[in-house]
mmCIF file of C-alpha atoms in Angstrom:
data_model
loop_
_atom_site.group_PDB
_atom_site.id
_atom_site.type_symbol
_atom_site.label_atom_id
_atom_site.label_comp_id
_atom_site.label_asym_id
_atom_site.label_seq_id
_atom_site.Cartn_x
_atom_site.Cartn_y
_atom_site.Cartn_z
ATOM 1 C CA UNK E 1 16.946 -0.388 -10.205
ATOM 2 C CA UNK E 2 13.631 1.337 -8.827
ATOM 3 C CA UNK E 3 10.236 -1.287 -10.030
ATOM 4 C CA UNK E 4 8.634 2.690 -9.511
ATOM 5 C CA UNK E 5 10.210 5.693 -10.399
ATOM 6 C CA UNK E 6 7.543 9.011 -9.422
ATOM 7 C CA UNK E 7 10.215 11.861 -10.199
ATOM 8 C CA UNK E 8 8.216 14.450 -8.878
ATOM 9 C CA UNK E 9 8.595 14.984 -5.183
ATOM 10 C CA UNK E 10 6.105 17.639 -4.708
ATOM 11 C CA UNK E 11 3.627 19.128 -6.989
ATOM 12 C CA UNK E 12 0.845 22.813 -6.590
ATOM 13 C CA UNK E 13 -2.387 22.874 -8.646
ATOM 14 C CA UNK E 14 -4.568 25.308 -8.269
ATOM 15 C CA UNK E 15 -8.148 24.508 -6.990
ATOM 16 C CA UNK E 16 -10.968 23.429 -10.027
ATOM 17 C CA UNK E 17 -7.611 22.259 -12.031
ATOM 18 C CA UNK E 18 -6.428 19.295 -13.487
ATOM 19 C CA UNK E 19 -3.074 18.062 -12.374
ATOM 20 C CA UNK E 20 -1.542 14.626 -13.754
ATOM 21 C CA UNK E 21 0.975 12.596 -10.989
ATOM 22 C CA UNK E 22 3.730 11.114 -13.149
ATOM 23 C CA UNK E 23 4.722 7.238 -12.227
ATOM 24 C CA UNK E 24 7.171 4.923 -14.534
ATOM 25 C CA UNK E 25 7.358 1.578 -13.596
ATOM 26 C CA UNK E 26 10.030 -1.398 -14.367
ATOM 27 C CA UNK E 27 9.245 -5.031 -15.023
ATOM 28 C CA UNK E 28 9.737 -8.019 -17.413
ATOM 29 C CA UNK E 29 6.074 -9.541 -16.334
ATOM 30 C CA UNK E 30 3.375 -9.855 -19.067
ATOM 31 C CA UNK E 31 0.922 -9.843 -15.627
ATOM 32 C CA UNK E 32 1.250 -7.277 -13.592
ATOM 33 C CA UNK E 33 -1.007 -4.428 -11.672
ATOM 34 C CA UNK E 34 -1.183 -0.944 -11.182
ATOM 35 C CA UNK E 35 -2.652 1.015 -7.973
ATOM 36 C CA UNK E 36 -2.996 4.498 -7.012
ATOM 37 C CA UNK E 37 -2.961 5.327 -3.377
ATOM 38 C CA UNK E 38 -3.756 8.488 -1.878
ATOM 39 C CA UNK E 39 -2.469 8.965 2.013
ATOM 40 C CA UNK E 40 -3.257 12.145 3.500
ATOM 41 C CA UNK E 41 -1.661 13.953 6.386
ATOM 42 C CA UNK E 42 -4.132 11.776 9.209
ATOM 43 C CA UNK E 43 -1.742 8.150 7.645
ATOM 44 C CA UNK E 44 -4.282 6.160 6.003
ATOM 45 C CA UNK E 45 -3.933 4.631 2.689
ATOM 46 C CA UNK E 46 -6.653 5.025 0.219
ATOM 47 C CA UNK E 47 -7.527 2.919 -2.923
ATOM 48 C CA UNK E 48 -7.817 5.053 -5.421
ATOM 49 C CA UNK E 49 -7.552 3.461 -8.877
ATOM 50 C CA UNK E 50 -6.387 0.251 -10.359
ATOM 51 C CA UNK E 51 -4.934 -0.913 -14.195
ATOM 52 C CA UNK E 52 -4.194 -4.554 -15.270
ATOM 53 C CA UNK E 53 -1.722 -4.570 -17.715
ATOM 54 C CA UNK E 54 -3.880 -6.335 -20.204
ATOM 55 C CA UNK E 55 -6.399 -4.270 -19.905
ATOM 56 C CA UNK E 56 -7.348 -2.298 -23.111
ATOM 57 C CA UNK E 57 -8.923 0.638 -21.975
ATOM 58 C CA UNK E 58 -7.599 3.299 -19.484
ATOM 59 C CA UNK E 59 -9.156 2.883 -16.025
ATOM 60 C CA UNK E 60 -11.359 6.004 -14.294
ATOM 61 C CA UNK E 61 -12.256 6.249 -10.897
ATOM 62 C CA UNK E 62 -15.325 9.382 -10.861
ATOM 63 C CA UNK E 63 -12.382 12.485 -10.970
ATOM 64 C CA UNK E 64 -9.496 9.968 -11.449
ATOM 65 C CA UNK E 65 -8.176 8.767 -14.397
ATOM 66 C CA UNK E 66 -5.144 6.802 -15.232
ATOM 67 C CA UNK E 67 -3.255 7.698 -18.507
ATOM 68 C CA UNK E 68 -1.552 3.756 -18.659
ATOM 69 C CA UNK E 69 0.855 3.879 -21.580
ATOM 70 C CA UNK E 70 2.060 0.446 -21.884
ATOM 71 C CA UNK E 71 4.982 1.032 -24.181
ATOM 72 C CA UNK E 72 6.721 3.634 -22.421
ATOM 73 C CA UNK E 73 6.129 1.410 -19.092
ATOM 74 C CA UNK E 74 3.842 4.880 -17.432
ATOM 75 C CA UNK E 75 1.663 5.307 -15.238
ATOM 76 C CA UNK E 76 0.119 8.350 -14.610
ATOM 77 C CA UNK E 77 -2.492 9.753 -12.296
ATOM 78 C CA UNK E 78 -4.753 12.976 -14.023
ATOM 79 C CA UNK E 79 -6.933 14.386 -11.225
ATOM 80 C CA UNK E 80 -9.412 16.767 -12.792
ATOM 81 C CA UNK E 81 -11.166 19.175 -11.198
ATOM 82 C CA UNK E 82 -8.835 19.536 -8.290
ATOM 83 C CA UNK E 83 -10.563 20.055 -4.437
ATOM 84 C CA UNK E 84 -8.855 21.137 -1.308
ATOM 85 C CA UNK E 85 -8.875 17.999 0.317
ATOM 86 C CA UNK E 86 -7.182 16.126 -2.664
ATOM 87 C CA UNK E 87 -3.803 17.543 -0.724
ATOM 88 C CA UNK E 88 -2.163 14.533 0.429
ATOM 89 C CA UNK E 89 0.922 12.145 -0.882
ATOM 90 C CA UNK E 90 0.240 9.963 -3.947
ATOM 91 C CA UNK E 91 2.071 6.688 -3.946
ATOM 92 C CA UNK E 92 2.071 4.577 -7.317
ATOM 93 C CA UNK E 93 2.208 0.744 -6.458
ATOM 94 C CA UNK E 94 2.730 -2.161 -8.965
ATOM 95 C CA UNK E 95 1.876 -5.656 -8.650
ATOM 96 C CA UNK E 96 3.923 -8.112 -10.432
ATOM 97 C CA UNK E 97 4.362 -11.440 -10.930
ATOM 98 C CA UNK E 98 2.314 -14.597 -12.059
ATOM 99 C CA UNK E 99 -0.029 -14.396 -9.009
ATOM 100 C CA UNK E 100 -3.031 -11.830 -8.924
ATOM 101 C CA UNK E 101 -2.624 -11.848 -5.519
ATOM 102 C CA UNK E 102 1.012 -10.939 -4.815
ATOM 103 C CA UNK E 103 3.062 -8.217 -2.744
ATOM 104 C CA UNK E 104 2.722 -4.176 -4.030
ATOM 105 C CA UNK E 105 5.831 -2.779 -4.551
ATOM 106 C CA UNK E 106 5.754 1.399 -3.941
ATOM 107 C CA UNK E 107 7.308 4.252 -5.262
ATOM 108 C CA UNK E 108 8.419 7.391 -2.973
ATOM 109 C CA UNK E 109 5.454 9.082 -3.381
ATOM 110 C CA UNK E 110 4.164 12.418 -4.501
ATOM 111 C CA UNK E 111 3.026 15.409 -2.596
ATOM 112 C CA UNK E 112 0.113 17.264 -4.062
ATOM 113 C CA UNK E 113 -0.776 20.520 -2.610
ATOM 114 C CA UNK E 114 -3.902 22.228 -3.981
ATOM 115 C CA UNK E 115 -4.465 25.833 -3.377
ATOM 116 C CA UNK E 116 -7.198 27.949 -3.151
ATOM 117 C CA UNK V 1 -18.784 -0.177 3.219
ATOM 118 C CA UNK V 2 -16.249 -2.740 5.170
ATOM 119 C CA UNK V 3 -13.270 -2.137 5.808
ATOM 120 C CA UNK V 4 -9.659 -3.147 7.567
ATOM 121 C CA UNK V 5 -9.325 -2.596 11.315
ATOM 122 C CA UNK V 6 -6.522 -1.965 13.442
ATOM 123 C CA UNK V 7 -5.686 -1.709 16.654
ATOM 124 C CA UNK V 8 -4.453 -0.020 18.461
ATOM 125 C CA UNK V 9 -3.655 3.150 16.647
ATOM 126 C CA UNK V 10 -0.890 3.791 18.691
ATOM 127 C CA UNK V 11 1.711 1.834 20.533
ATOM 128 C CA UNK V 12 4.718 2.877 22.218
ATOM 129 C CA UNK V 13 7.166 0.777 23.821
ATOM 130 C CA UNK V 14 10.616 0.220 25.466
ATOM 131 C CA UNK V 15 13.623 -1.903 22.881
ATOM 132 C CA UNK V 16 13.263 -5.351 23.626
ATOM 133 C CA UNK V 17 9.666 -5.682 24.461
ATOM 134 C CA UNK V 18 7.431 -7.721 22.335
ATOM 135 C CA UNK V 19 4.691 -5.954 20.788
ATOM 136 C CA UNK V 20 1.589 -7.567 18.966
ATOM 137 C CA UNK V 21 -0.542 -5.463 16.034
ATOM 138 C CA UNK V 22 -3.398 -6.368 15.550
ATOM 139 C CA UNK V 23 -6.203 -6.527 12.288
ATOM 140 C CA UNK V 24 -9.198 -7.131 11.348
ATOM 141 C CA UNK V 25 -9.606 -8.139 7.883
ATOM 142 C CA UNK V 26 -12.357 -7.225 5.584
ATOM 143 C CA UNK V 27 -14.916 -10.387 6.270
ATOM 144 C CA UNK V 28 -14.622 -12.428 2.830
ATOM 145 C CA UNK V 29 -11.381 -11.270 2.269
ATOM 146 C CA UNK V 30 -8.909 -14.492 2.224
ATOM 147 C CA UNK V 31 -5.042 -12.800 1.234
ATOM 148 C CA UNK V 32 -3.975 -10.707 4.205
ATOM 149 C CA UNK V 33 -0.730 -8.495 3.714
ATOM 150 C CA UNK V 34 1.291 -6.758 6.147
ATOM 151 C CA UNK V 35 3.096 -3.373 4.846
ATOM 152 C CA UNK V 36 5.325 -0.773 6.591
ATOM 153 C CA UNK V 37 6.231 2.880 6.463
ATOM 154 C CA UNK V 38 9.061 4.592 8.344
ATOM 155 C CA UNK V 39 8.294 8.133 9.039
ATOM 156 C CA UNK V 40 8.729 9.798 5.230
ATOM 157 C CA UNK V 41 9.580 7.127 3.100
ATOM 158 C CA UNK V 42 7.440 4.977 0.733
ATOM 159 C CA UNK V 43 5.698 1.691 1.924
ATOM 160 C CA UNK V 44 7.212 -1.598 2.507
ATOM 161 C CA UNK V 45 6.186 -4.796 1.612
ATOM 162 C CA UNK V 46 6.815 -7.474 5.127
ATOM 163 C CA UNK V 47 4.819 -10.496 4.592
ATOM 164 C CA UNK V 48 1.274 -11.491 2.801
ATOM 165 C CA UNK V 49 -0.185 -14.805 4.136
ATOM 166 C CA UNK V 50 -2.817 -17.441 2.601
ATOM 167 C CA UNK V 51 -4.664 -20.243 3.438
ATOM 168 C CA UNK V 52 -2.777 -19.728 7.082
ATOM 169 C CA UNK V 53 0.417 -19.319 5.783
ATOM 170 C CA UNK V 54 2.936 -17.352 4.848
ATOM 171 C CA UNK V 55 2.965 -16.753 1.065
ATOM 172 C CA UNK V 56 5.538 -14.124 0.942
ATOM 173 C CA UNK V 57 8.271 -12.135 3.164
ATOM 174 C CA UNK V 58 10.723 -9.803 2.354
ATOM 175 C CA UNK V 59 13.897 -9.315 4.038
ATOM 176 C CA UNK V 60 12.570 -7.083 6.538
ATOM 177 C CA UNK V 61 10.857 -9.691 7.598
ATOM 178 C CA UNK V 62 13.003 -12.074 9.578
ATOM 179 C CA UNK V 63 13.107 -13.824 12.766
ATOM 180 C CA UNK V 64 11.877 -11.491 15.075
ATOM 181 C CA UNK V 65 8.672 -11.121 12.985
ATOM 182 C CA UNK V 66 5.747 -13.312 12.940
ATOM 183 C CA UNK V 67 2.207 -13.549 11.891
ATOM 184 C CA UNK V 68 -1.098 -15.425 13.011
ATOM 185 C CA UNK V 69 -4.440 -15.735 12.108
ATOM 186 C CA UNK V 70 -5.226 -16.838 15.646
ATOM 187 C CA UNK V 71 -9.168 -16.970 14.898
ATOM 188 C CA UNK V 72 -11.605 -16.743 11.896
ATOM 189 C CA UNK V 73 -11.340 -12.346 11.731
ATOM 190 C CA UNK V 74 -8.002 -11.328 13.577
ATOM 191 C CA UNK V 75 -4.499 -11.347 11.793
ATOM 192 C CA UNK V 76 -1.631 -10.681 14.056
ATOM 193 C CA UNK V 77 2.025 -9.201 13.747
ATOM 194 C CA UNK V 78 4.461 -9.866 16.421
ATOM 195 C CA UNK V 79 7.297 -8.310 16.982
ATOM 196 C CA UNK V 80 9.048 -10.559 19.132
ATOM 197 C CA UNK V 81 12.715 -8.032 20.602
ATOM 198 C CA UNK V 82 12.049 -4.564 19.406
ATOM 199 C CA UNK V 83 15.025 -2.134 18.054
ATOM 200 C CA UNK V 84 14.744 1.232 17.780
ATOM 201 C CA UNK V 85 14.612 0.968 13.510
ATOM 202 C CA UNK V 86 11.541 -0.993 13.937
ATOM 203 C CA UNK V 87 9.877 2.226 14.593
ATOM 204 C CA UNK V 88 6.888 3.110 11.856
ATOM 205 C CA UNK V 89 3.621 3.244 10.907
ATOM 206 C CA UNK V 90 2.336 -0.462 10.273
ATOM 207 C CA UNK V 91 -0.265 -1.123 7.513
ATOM 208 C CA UNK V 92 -2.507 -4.422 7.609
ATOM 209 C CA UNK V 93 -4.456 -4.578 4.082
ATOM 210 C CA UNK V 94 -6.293 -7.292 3.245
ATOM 211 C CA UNK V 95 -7.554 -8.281 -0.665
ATOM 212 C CA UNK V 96 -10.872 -10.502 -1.948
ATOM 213 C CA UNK V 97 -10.211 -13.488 -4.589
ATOM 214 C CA UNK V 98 -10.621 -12.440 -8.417
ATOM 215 C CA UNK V 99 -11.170 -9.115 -9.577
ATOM 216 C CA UNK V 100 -10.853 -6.086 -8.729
ATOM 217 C CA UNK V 101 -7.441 -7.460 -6.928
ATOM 218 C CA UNK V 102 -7.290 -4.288 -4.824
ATOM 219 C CA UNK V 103 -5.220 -4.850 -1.962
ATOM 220 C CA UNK V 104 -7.764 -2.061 0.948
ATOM 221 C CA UNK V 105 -5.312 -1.108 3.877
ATOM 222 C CA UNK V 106 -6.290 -0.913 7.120
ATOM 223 C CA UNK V 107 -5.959 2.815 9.229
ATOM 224 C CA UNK V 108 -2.482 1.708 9.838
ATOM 225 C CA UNK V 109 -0.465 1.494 14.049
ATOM 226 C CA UNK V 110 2.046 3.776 14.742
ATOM 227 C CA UNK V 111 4.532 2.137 16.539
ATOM 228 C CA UNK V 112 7.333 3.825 18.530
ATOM 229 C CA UNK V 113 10.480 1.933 20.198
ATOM 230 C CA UNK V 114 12.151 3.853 22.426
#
C-alpha cells in the first residue's frame, strides 16, 4: 500500500486564486511528520511547510497553509493567492516512526500550473 | 540563509565507473540524508547517516553504494560500478537536532550512466 497517496496528477489555477493540493497518507505511528515540498522545473527541492501529528493547530507558512485532518489521515496543501512562479510539482512527504529524525517517504507528486 | 551544497551539478559517466557526489551540509546540521529521483517519478529515500554512521538504508541502497563524512563539512556518496538504472537526479539534505525537524535538500546532481 502507498504511505502517500496525492491522486491528482496535475492541477490549473488561475493567477490571484486559491488552489488546495490533496495528499492522504497511511500509517499506524502516533509520531509521525508531514512536509510539503515544492520542486520547480530548474530540480531543486524546497521546504515549504511542516505538521507534527500532535500538533493542535494547522501549520501556515506566509501563503501556505496546511488543512491536516487527522482522522481522515489528510494532508492538504491550500495555496492562496496563487503567483506565476508557484508552477512547479508539489510532493507530500511523511515522516514516520519513533525517531524525529528518520527517512521521508514521498508521494508522486503534483503538478500545479498557474495561469495568467 | 545556509544552505546544502552540491557538487557537481552534473556528472556524466561511462557503466562501470565509480562516481563520487559530493555535499556540503548545512554547518550545525548533524543527520545527513541521501535521496534520489529518476527522471519523473517521486523521491527516494537511500540512506540517512548519524554520528558517522549509517542510521538507515533502503534497498536501493546496497553494495555498490557507500557514504562518508570524510571531514568535519563534506558528506560523500559513492557509487562504486555504475548501471545504466542508476541514472537520476541525487538529493543530499541535511536536518538540525529538535524542532523544526525539516529535512533542507541540497540543489540536487544529475547523474547520467551511459
Amino acid at each position: 500500500a502507498q504511505k502517500i497517496t496525492q491522486t491528482q496528477p496535475g492541477m490549473f489555477v488561475q493567477e490571484k486564486e486559491a488552489v488546495t493540493l490533496d495528499c492522504t497518507y497511511d500509517t499506524s505511528d502516533q509520531s509521525y511528520g508531514l512536509f510539503w515540498y515544492k520542486q520547480p522545473s530548474s530540480g531543486e527541492m524546497i521546504f515549504l511547510i511542516y505538521q507534527g501529528s500532535y500538533d493542535e493547530q494547522n501549520a501556515t507558512e506566509g501563503r501556505y497553509s496546511l488543512n491536516f485532518q487527522k482522522a481522515r489521515k489528510s494532508a492538504n496543501l491550500v495555496i492562496s493567492a496563487s503567483q506565476l512562479g508557484d508552477s512547479a510539482m508539489y510532493f507530500c512527504a511523511m515522516r514516520e516512526g519513533g525517531t524525529s529524525y528518520g527517512k521521508l517517504t514521498f508521494g508522486q507528486g503534483t503538478i500545479l500550473t498557474v495561469h495568467p | 540563509e545556509p544552505e546544502v551544497t552540491q557538487t557537481p551539478s552534473h556528472q556524466v559517466t561511462q557503466m562501470g565507473q565509480e562516481v563520487i557526489l559530493r555535499c556540503v551540509p548545512i554547518s550545525n546540521h548533524l543527520y545527513f540524508y541521501w535521496y534520489r529521483q529518476i527522471l519523473g517519478q517521486k523521491v527516494e529515500f537511500l540512506v540517512s547517516f548519524y554520528n558517522n554512521e549509517i542510521s538507515e538504508k533502503s534497498e536501493i541502497f546496497d553494495d555498490q553504494f557507500s557514504v562518508e563524512r570524510p571531514d568535519g563539512s563534506n558528506f560523500t556518496l559513492k557509487i562504486r560500478s555504475t548501471k545504466l538504472e542508476d541514472s537520476a537526479m541525487y538529493f543530499c539534505a541535511s536536518r538540525g537536532q529538535g524542532r523544526p525537524e525539516t529535512q533542507y535538500f541540497g540543489p540536487g546532481t544529475r547523474l547520467l550512466v551511459l
